[in-house]
Amino acid sequence: MNYELVFSEQLDGLREAGNYRVFAELERQAGSFPRAKRWTAEGQVQDVTVWCSNDYLGMGQHPKVLDAMHEALDRCGAGAGGTRNISGTNHQHVLLEAELADLHGKEAALIFTSGYVSNWAALSTLASRLPDCVVLSDALNHASMIEGIRHSRAECHRWRHNDVAHLDELLSQVAPGRAKLVAFESVYSMDGDIAPIAEILDVCEKHGALTYIDEVHAVGLYGPRGGGVAEELGLMDRIDVIEGTLGKAFGVMGGYITASKNLCDFVRSFASGFIFSTALPPAVAAGATASIRHLKESQIERVRHQNRVKIVRQRLDALGIPHLNNPSHIIPVMVGDAHHAKMISDWLMDNHGIYVQPINYPTVPKGTERLRITPSPVHTDGDIDRLVEAISEIWSQCALARQELAA
Ligand code: PMP
């Protein structure tokens, strides 16, 4: 077989569909984010403003986080030196887990090398080891949850996105003696909508199901201490497992679950994605702890974040630029075509140094391609002016093309 030909043909297929991913090569400028340097294909360096980062609060450059990381790096060295079980458990990991358990009001926490791994490892372990388990998974759950569930080989049913009546119906069909695991998110990353968490919990409690929520796009951002949407709604103690990332609003890297001591011990003891992987560098754990501690106390970042989001939305509305009207901080500007989304994104970068990555299939369904704008507290009024004016300019230039698309 000509393996190289197989690779090329499939990559060409992606290019033809407009779904071939091209990296924007950046160097984030600590201390001046959302400013960054970008290396062009021609080797030029361009100054850009980033409008699509998941470092939602700019904590990746917060002095407390950087100081904690520098200090831990000097004290503990670069890597953890092993898996958690074989020499890799650093005091910093233990402190971080205690901080996370406290954040979510749970008995314990367990950290992983990413949010992806935490979902994959925890869900595959729970679903494969709970007796005769049936998993009920929201139709728009993240790839890491889907892969974890798939790997468990447990029976799985998808409930229509955020449709509690459908979840109830599916749970009613499960034989009473079987374990039931319900997995869903709080803020959905691409549409920015928020799950009806209280109603989901009501149904799960009625059927005796174990509940697993992914708060990756909410931790640090919502709730009085940054515990996520469940904290904001006072629902944390009704959820069995709260999963989150340290790589988005907390600005560092890593993932975690928080739950009862027993459940965390169970995942710790059986999950291969935890057991057989090198632990996070201690400096990363120290940076994450500093970030969480700061956001438990400080409201400034959250308040300004929501203010920036509101202003961007109002400005887009005033200019008639369609964006999904959701209650979260994620602003999807709908384009509806992969080539157009890329063209608009390239134009914003080349002409205005504005970086918004186009989001295409399979991340979102075909025909719903979009620009996903994520304002942060460090975007200034001037940045917002430049963003909306540039989008408005390209939007009117594209009007004709969009009419053709709609026809
Ligand atoms: N869950 C959701 C909903 C996500 O969007 C992501 C990342 N995009 C993850 C989990 C994985 O988190 P991480 O980036 O920390 O691996």
XYZ file of C-alpha atoms and ligand atoms in Angstrom, residues 54 114-117 119 142 144 185 189 214 216-217 243 245 247-248 254, ligand 1:
34
model
C -9.722 30.357 26.089
C -5.546 17.898 30.761
C -9.294 18.340 30.815
C -9.459 15.933 27.899
C -7.678 13.209 29.863
C -13.025 13.272 31.007
C -17.369 17.202 24.105
C -13.281 13.795 25.323
C -21.804 20.065 30.361
C -18.317 25.675 24.177
C -18.162 19.125 32.611
C -14.601 23.304 31.635
C -15.989 26.525 30.122
C -15.006 18.044 36.081
C -9.837 22.318 33.353
C -6.126 25.428 31.065
C -8.869 27.937 30.286
C -4.307 20.328 33.438
N -14.385 19.622 27.857
C -14.788 20.592 27.034
C -16.243 20.936 26.986
C -13.868 21.286 26.241
O -14.274 22.253 25.412
C -12.498 20.950 26.322
C -11.403 21.658 25.520
N -11.738 22.383 24.479
C -12.126 19.912 27.180
C -13.088 19.282 27.930
C -10.700 19.505 27.306
O -10.031 20.358 28.182
P -8.470 20.611 28.017
O -8.292 21.650 26.964
O -8.001 21.021 29.367
O -7.865 19.296 27.583
